Short mmCIF file of C-alpha atoms and ligand atoms in Angstrom, two decimals:
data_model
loop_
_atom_site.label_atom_id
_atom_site.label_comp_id
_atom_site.label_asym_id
_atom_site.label_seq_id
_atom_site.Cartn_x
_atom_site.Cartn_y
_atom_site.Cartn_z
CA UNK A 12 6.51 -21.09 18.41
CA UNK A 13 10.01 -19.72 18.63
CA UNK A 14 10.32 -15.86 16.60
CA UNK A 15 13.64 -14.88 15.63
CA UNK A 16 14.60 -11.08 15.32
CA UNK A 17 16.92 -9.52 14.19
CA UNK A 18 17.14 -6.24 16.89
CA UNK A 19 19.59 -3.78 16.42
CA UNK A 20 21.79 -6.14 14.72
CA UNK A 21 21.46 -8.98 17.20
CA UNK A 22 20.06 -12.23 16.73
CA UNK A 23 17.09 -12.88 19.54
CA UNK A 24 14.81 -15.32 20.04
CA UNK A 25 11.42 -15.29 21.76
CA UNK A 26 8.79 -18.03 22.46
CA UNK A 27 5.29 -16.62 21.17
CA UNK A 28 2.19 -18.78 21.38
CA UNK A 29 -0.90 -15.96 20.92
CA UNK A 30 -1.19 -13.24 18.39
CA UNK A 31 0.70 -10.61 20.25
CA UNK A 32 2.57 -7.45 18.86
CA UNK A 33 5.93 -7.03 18.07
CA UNK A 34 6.13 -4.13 20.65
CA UNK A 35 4.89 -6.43 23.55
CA UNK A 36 7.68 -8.51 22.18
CA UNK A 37 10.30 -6.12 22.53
CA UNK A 38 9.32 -4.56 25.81
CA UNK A 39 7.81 -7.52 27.84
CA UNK A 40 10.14 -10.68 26.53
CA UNK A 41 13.02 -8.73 25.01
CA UNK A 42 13.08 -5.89 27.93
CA UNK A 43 13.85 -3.42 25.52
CA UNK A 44 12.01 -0.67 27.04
CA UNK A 45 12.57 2.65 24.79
CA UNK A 46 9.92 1.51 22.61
CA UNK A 47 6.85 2.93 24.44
CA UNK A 48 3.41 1.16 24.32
CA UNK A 49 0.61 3.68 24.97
CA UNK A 50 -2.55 3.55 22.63
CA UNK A 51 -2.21 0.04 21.13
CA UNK A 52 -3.67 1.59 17.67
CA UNK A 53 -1.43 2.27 15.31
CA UNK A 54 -2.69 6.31 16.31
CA UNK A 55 0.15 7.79 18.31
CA UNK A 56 3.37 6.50 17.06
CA UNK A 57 5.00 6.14 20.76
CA UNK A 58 5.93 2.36 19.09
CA UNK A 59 7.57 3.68 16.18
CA UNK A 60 10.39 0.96 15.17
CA UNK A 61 12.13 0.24 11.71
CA UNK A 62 10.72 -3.10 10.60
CA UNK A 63 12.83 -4.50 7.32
CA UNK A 64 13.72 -0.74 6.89
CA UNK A 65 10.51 0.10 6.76
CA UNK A 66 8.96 3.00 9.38
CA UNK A 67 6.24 1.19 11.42
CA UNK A 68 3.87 0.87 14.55
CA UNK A 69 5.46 -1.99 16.59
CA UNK A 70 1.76 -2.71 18.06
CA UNK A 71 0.24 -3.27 14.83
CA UNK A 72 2.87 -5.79 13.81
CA UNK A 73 1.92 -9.44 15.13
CA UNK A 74 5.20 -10.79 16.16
CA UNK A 75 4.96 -14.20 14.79
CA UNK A 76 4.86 -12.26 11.56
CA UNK A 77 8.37 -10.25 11.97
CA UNK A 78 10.19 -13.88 12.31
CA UNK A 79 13.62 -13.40 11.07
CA UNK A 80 13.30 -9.75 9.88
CA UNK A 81 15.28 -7.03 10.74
CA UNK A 82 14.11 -4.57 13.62
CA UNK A 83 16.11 -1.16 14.43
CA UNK A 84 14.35 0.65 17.89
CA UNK A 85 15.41 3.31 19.39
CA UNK A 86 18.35 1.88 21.41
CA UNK A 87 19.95 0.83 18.15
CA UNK A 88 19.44 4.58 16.79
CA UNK A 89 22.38 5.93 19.70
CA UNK A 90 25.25 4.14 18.90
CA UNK A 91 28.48 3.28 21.13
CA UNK A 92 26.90 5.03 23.91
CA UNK A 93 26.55 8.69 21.33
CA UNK A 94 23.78 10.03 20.69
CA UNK A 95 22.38 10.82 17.47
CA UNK A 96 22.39 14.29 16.30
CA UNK A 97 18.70 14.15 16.21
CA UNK A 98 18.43 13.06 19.97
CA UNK A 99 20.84 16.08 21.18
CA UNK A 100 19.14 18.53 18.54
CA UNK A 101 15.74 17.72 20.91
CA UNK A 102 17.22 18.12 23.89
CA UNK A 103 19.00 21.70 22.45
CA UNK A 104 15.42 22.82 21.03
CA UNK A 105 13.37 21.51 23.51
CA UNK A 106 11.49 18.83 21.62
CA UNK A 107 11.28 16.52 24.99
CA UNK A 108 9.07 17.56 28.15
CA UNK A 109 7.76 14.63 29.77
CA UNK A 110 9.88 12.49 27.19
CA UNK A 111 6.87 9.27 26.71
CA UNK A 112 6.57 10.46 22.69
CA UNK A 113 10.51 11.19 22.30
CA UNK A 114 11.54 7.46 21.45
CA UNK A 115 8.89 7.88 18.40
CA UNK A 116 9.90 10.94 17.52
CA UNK A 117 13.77 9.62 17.56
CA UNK A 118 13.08 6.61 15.00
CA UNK A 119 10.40 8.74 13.13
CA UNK A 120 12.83 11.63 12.54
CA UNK A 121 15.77 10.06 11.80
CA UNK A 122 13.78 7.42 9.21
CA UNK A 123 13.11 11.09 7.63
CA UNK A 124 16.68 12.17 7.69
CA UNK A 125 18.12 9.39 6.22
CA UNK A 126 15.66 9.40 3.35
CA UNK A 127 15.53 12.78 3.04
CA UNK A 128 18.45 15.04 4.27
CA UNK A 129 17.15 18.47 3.53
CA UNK A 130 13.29 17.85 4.34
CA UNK A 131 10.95 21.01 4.07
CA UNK A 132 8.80 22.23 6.81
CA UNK A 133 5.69 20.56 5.22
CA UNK A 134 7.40 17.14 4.70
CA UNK A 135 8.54 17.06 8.15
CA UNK A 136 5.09 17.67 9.37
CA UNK A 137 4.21 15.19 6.88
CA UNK A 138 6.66 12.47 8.04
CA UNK A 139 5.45 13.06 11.86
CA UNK A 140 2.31 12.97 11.51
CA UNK A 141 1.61 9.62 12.91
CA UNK A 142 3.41 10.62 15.78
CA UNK A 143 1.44 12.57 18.88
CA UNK A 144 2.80 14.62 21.48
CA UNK A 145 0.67 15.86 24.43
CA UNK A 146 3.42 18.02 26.20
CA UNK A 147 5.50 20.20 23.29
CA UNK A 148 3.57 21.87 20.68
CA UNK A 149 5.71 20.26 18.28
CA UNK A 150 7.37 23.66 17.64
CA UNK A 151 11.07 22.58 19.50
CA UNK A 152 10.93 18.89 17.58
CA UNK A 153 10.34 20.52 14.08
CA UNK A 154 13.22 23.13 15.23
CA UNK A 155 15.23 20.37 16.26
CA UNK A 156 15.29 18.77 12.76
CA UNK A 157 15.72 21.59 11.08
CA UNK A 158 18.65 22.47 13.23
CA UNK A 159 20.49 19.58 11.74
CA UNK A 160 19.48 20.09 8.30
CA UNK A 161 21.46 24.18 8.19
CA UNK A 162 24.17 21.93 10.14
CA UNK A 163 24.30 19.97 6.68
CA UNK A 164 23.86 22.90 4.17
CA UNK A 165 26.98 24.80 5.71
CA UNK B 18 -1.77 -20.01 17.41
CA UNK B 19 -0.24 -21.41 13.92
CA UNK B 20 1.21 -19.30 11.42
CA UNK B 21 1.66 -19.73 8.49
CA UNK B 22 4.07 -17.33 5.85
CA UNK B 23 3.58 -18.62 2.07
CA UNK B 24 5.76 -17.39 -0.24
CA UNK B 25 2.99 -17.51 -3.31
CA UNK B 26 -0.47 -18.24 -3.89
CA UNK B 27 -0.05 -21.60 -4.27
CA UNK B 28 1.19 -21.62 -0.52
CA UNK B 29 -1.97 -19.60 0.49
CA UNK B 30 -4.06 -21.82 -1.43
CA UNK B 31 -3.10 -25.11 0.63
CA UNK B 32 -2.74 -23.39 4.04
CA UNK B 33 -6.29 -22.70 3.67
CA UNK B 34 -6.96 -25.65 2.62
CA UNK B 35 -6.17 -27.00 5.86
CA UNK B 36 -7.83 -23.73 7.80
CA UNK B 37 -9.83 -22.03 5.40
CA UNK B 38 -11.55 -19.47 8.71
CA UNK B 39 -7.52 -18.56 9.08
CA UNK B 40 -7.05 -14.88 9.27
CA UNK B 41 -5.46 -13.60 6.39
CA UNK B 42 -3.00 -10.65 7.82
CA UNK B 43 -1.58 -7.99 5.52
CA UNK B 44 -0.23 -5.03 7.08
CA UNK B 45 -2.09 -5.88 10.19
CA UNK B 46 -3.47 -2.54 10.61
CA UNK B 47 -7.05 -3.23 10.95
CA UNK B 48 -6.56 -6.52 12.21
CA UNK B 49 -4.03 -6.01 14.83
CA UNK B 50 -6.11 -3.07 16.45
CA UNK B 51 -8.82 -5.73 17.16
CA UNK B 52 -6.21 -8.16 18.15
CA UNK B 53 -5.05 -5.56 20.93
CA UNK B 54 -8.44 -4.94 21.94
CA UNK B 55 -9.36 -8.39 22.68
CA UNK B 56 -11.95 -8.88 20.11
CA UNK B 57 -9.59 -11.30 17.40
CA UNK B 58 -7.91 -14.24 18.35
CA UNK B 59 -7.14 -16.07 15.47
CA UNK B 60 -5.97 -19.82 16.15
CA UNK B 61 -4.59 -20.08 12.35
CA UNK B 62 -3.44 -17.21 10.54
CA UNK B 63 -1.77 -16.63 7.00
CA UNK B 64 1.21 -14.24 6.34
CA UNK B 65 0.97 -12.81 2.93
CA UNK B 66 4.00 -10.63 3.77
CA UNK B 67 6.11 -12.36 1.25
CA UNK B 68 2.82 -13.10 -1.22
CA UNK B 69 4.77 -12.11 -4.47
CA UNK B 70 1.63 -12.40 -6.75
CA UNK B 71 -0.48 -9.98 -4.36
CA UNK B 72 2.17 -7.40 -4.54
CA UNK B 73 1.73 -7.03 -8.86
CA UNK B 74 1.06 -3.93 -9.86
CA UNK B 75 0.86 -3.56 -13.33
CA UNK B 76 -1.13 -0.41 -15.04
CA UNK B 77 -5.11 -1.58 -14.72
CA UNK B 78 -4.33 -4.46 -12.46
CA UNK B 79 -3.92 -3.34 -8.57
CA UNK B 80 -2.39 -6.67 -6.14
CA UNK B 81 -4.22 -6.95 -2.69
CA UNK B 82 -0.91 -6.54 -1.13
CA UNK B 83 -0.18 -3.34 -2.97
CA UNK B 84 0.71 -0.23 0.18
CA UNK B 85 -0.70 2.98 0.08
CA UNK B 86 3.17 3.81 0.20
CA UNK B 87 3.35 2.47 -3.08
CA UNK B 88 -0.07 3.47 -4.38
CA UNK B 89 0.90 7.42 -3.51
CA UNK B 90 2.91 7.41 -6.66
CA UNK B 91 -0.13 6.28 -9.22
CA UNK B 92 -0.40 8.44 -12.03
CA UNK B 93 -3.94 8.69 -11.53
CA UNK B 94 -4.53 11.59 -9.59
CA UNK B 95 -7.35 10.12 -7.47
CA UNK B 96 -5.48 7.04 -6.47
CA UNK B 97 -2.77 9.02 -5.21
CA UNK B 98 -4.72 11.59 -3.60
CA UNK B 99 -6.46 9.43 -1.29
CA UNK B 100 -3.54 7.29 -0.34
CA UNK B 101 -1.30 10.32 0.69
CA UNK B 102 -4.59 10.48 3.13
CA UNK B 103 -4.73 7.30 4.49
CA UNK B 104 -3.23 7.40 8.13
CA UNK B 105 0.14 8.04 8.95
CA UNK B 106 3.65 7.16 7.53
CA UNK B 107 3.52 3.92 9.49
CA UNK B 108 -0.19 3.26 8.11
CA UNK B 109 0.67 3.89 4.81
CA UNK B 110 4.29 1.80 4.53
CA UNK B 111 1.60 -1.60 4.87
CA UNK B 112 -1.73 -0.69 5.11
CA UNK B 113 -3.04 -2.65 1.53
CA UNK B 114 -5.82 -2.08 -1.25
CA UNK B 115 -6.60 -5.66 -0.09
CA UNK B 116 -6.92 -4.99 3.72
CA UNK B 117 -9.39 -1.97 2.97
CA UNK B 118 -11.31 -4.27 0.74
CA UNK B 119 -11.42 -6.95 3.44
CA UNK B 120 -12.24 -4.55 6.10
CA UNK B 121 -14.95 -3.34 3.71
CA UNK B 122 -15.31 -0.45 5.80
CA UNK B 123 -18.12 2.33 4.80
CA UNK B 124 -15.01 4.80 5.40
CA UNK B 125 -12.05 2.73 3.46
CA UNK B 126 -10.73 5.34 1.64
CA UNK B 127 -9.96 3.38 -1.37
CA UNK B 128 -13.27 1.86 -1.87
CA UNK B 129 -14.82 5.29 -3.65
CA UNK B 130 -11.79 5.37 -6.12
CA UNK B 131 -13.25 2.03 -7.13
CA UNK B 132 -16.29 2.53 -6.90
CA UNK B 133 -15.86 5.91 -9.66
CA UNK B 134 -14.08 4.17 -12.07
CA UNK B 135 -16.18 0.83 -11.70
CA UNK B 136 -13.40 -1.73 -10.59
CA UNK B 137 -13.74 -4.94 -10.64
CA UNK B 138 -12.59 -7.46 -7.54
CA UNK B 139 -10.79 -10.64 -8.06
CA UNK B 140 -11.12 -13.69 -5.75
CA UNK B 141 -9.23 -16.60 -6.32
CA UNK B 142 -9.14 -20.05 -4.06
CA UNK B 143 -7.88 -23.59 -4.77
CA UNK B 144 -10.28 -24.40 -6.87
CA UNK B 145 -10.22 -21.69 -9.39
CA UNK B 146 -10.90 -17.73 -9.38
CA UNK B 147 -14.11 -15.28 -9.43
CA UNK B 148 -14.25 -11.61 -10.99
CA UNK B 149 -17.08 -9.41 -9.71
CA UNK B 150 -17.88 -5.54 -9.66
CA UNK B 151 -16.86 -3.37 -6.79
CA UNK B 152 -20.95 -3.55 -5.78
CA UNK B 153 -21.57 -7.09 -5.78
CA UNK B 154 -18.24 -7.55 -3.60
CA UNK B 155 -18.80 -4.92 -0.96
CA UNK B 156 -22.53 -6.24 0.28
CA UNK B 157 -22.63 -4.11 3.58
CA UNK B 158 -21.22 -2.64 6.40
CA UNK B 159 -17.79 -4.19 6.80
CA UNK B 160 -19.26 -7.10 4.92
CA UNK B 161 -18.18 -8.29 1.76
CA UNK B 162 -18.80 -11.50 -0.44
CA UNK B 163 -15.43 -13.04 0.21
CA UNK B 164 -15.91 -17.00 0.95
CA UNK B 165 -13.90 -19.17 3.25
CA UNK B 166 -10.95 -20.58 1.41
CA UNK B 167 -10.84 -17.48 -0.69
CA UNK B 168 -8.71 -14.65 -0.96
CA UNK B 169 -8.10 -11.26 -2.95
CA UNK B 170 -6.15 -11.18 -5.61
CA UNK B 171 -6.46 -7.62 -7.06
CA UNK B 172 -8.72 -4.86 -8.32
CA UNK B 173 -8.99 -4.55 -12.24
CA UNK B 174 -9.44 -0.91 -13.14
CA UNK B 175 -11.05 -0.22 -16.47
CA UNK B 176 -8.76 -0.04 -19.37
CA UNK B 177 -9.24 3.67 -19.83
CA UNK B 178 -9.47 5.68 -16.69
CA UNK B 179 -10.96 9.17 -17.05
CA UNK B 180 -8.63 11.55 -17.58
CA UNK B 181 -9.34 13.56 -15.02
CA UNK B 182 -10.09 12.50 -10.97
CA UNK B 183 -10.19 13.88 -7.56
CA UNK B 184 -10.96 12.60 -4.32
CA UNK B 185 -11.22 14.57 -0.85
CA UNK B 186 -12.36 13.54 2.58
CA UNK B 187 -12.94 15.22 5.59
CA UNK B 188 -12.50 13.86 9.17
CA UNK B 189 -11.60 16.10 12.41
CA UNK B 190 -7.77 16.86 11.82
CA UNK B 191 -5.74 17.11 8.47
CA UNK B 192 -3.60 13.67 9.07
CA UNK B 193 -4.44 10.17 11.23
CA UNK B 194 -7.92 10.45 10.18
CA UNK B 195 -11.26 8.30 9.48
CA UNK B 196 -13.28 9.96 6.93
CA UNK B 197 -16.48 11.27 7.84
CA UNK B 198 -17.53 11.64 3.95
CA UNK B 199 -15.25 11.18 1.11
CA UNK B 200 -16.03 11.70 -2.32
CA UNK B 201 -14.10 10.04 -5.89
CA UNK B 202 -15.06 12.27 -8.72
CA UNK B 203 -13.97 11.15 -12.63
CA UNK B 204 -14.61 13.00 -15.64
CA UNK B 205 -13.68 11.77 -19.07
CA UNK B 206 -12.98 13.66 -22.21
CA UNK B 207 -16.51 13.77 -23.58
CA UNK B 208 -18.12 15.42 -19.72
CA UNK B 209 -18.92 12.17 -18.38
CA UNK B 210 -19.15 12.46 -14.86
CA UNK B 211 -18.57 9.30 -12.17
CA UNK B 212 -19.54 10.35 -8.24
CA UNK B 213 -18.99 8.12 -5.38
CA UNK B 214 -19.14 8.54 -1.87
CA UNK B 215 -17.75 7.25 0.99
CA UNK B 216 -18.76 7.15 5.03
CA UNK B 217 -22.26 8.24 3.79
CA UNK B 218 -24.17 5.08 4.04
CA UNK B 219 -23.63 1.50 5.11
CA UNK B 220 -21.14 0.78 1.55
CA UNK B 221 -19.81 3.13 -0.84
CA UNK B 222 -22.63 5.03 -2.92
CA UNK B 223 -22.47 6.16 -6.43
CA UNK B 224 -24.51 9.74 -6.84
CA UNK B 225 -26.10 8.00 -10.41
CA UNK B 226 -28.69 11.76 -10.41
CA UNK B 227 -25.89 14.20 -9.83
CA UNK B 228 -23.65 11.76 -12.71
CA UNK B 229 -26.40 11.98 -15.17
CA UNK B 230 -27.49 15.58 -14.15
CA UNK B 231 -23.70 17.22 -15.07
CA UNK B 232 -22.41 14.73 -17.57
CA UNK B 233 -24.94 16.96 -19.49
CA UNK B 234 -23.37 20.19 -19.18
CA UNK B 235 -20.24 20.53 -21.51
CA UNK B 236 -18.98 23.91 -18.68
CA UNK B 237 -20.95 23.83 -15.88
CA UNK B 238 -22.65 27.08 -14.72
CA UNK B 239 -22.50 28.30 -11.18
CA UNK B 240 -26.36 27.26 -11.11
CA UNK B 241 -25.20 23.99 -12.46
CA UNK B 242 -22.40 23.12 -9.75
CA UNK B 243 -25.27 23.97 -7.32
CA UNK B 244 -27.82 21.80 -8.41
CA UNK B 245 -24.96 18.73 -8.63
CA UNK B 246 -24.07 19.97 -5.18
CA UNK B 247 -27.84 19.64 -4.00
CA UNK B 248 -28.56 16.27 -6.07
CA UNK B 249 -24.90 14.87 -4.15
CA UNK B 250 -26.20 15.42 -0.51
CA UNK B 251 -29.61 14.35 -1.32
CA UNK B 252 -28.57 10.96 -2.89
CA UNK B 253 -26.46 10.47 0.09
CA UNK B 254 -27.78 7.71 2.76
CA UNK B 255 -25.35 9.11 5.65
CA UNK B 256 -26.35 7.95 9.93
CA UNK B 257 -25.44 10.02 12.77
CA UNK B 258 -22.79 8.02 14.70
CA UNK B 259 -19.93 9.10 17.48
CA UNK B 260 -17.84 10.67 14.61
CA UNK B 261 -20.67 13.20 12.63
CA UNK B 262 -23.95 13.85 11.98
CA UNK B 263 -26.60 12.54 9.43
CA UNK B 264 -27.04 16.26 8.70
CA UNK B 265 -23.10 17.37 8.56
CA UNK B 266 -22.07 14.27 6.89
CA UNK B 267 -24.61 14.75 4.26
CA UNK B 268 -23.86 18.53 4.06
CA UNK B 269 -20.25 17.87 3.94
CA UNK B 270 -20.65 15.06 0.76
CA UNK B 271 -22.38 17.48 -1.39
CA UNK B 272 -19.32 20.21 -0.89
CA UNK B 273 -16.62 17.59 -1.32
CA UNK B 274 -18.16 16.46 -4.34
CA UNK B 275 -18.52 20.00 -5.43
CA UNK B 276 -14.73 20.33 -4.93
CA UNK B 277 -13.73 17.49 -6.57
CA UNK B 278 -15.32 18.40 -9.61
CA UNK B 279 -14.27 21.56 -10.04
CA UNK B 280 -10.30 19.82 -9.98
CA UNK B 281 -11.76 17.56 -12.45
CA UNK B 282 -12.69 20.83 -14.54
CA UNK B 283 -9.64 23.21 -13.99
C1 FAD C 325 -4.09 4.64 12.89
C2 FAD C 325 -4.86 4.15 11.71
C3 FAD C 325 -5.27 5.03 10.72
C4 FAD C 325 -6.01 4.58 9.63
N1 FAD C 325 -6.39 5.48 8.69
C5 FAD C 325 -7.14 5.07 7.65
C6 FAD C 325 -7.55 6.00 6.66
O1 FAD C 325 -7.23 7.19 6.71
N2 FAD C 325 -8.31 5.53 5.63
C7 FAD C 325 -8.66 4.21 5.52
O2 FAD C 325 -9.34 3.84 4.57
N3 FAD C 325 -8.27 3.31 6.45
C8 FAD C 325 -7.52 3.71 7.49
N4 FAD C 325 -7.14 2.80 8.44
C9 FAD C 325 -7.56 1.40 8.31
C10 FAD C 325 -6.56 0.48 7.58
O3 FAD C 325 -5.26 1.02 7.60
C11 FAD C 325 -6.97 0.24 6.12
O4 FAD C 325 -8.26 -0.32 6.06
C12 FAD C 325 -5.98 -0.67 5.39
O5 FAD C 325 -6.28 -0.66 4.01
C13 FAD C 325 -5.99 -2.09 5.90
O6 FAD C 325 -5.00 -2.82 5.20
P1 FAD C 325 -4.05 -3.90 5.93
O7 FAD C 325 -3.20 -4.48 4.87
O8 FAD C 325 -3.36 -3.31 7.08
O9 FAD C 325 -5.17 -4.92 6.41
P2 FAD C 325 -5.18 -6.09 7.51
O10 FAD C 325 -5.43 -5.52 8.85
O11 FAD C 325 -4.05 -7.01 7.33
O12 FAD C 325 -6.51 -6.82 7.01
C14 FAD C 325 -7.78 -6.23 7.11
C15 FAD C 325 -8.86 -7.24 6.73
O13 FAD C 325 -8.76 -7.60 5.37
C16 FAD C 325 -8.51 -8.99 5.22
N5 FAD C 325 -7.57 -9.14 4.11
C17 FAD C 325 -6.39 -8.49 3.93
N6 FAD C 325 -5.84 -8.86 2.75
C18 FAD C 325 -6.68 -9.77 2.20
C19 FAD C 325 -6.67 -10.54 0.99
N7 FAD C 325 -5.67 -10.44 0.10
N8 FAD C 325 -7.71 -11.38 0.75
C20 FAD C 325 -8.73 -11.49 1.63
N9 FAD C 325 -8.80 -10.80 2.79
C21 FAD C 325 -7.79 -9.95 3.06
C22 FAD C 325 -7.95 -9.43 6.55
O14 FAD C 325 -8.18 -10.80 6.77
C23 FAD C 325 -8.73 -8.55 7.51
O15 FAD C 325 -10.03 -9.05 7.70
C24 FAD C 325 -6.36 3.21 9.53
C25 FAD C 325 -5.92 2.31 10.51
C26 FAD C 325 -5.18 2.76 11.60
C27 FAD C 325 -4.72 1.79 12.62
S1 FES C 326 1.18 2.24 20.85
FE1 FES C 326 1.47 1.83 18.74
S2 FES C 326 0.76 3.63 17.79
FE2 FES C 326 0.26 3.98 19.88
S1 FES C 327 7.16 15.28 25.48
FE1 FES C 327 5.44 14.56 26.57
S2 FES C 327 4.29 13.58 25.01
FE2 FES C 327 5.85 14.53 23.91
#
C-alpha cells in the first residue's frame, strides 16, 4: 500500500507492504538519515520525531499507521540551512561526543522548549528521560537548555 | 499486510468482521516492540488512532484509547501517579489504558489502580457488549478474556473513588522502567483499606488479609503498619525472573504498600 507523509512540510510517498516502523520509513525509503535507529524499543529515544505534534519513538510507530499525518525530524528542526539555538547551545556546552543520541536530544529538547520556555531542572530531566546517552553525562545537554532559557529571561 | 483506520466503532466493528484475529494497534508500544523483534506479523490490522468513542473520558468512565499523557492529569491521585511513571515522554503521549489491558501484563502499571478501586472492563463487538470485573478479565499472565471480534471499550471506575490513593513501583532506575512490584493503595473516609499489587504474581493481586487487617484500625500504630507490612509480602505470589527476586520482589511489595498507605493517611 502507498503511505503518504507529511515530512517536514513535504508531501512523500512510500510503498509499504509489511508492518514496518515509521523510522525504517524515513531512513531506509525516505533516506532521511538524522533520525537514528539503534534499540528498536521505544527505550533510548535515538528515533525521537514529532508525529501530529506529538513527541514520539519513530520505531514504535507502524508506518502504515502515520498515513497522511504530519512528521517533523530532525532535519526539519534546522531551518534554511541555521541551526536551532538548541543545536548550537550543544555544541557550546558540550552536549554532543560521539553525536548517535544528539538527533533525539534535538527533537526531544526543542518539543520541551516550545511547550515550555522556562523549563526547571527537574522538568527537563523529566522531558529527557526517554532519551539515553552513553558518551556525555547529560551534564553539557541539560546546560545547553538552560543556556537558552537565561538567553530568554534577559 | 491490510490496514485498516476506522473512524468509530462501528468501523472497528465491521473490519473485524471481516478479520476478527486482526491486531488491534493503539499506540503501538507493546505491539510494535514485538513487531521489531520478529515475533508479530500481523496480515490484518486495525487503526484505532482516530477511534473517537475509545478516546471518552468522562469522570468514572476511562476509553481504551485514553494516553497516560492524558491520564497524568486525573484528579485521582493514584491514576496520575502511576501514569507520570509509565515510560518516557514518547511512551506516555500513546501508550493507552486499553493497550496495558490488552497486554495484560503482570507489570502494567495501570492494572493495580483497577484492581484497588474494583473496575470494571467493557468489551463490546458487533453483536452487542459485555461488562466484567477487573479479575474475571485479566485470567493470567499476559492473558485476558478478550474474544476474537471483540474489543475494549473502557474501564468503569466505581462511582465513588476513595478519597484518598497512592501507588508506587520500583524497577532499577527512576524513569523508562518495568516495575518489579507496584502497589495501588485506597482508603475511604470510614478506614477502609483496598491493596493491590502488581509484578508479584502471574496477574494483579489484591492483599484481601492486610485490607481487612488495617481497615480495622481508625490510626494505625507503628505495630500496626508493621503487621500490614508483614501480611502485604506474605500474601504476595512474586517468581524470581531476569528482573528480581522472589525474595526482593516480595520484600519490596510489603514496603511499597507500607508507603502508600501512609500517603493515604497523611
Ligand atoms: C520503552 C517502554 C517503556 C514502557 N514502560 C511501561 C511502564 O512503565 N509501565 C507499563 O505498565 N507499561 C510500560 N510499557 C508497556 C506499554 O507502554 C503499555 O503496556 C501501554 O499501556 C500499551 O498501550 P498501547 O496503546 O501502546 O498498546 P498497543 O501496543 O497498541 O497494544 C497492546 C496490546 O493491547 C491490544 N489492544 C490495544 N487496545 C485495545 C483495545 N481497545 N481492545 C482490545 N485490545 C486492545 C493490542 O491488540 C495489543 O495486543 C512500556 C513500553 C515501552 C516500549
Ligand atoms: S530506536 Fe526507537 S527508541 Fe531506540
Ligand atoms: S553523545 Fe554519544 S550517545 Fe550521546
Amino acid at each position: 500500500m502507498n503511505v503518504r507523509l507529511i515530512v517536514n512540510g513535504e508531501v512523500l510517498n512510500a510503498e509499504v507492504t509489511t508492518p514496518i516502523s515509521l523510522l525504517k520509513v524515513l531512513r531506509d525509503e525516505l533516506h532521511l538519515l538524522g533520525t537514528k535507529d539503534a534499540c528498536e524499543q521505544g527505550e533510548c529515544g535515538s528515533c525521537s520525531v514529532l508525529l501530529d505534534g506529538d513527541l514520539v519513538c519513530s520505531c514504535l510507530v507502524m508506518a502504515a499507521d502515520a498515513h497522511d499525518l504530519p512528521v517533523t525530524t530532525v532535519e526539519g528542526i534546522a531551518s534554511d540551512g541555521e541551526l536551532h539555538p538548541l543545536q548550537q547551545a550543544l555544541i557550546d556546552h558540550g552536549g554532543v561526543q560521539c553525536g548517535f543520541c544528539t538527533p533525539g536530544f534535538v527533537v526531544a529538547g526543542a518539543d520541551l522548549l516550545e511547550r515550555n520556555p522556562s523549563p526547571t531542572s527537574g522538568e527537563i530531566r523529566e522531558a529527557l528521560s526517554g532519551n539515553l546517552c552513553r558518551c556525555t553525562g547529560y551534564g553539557g545537554i541539560e546546560r545547553a537548555i538552560q543556556s537558552l532559557i537565561e538567553v530568554e529571561e534577559r | 499486510m491490510e490496514i485498516v483506520r476506522p473512524q468509530n466503532l462501528a468501523g472497528v466493528f465491521d473490519a473485524l468482521e471481516l478479520s476478527p484475529d486482526a491486531l488491534l494497534l493503539a499506540g503501538g508500544t507493546d505491539s510494535m516492540v514485538l513487531v521489531n523483534a520478529g515475533a508479530l506479523r500481523p496480515d490484518n490490522v486495525i487503526s484505532l488512532r482516530n477511534v473517537k468513542e475509545l478516546k471518552i473520558w468522562d469522570g468514572g468512565f476511562i476509553g481504551a484509547g485514553v494516553t497516560y499523557a492524558r491520564l497524568e492529569h486525573s484528579d485521582v491521585a493514584a491514576l496520575a501517579e502511576l501514569s507520570r511513571t509509565v515510560g518516557s515522554p514518547q511512551i506516555r503521549a500513546v501508550g493507552t489504558l486499553g493497550g496495558n489491558l490488552g497486554t495484560a501484563s503482570p507489570a502494567g502499571d495501570a492494572l493495580p489502580f483497577l484492581a484497588a478501586v474494583d473496575a470494571a472492563v467493557e468489551l463490546v463487538s458487533g453483536s452487542g457488549s459485555r461488562v466484567m470485573a477487573w479479575d474475571e478479565f485479566l485470567t493470567g499472565p499476559k492473558k485476558n478474556a478478550l474474544e476474537p471480534g471483540e474489543l475494549i471499550l473502557g474501564a468503569h471506575l466505581p462511582d465513588v473513588v476513595p478519597e484518598r490513593t497512592a501507588f508506587a513501583k520500583i524497577g532499577v532506575r527512576q524513569a523508562m522502567v518495568i516495575s518489579i512490584a507496584s502497589v495501588c493503595v485506597t482508603r475511604d473516609r470510614a478506614g477502609i483499606t483496598t491493596v493491590a499489587m502488581g509484578a508479584v504474581g502471574p496477574t494483579v493481586l489484591r492483599a484481601r488479609g492486610a485490607e481487612e487487617m488495617i481497615s480495622g484500625e481508625a490510626a494505625p500504630s507503628e505495630a500496626a503498619l508493621d503487621e500490614f507490612q508483614r501480611l502485604v509480602s506474605e500474601e504476595a505470589r512474586p517468581i524470581t525472573d531476569h528482573r528480581s527476586t522472589e525474595e526482593y520482589r516480595r520484600m519490596a511489595v510489603g514496603v511499597l504498600a507500607r508507603r502508600a498507605l501512609e500517603r493515604c493517611l497523611a
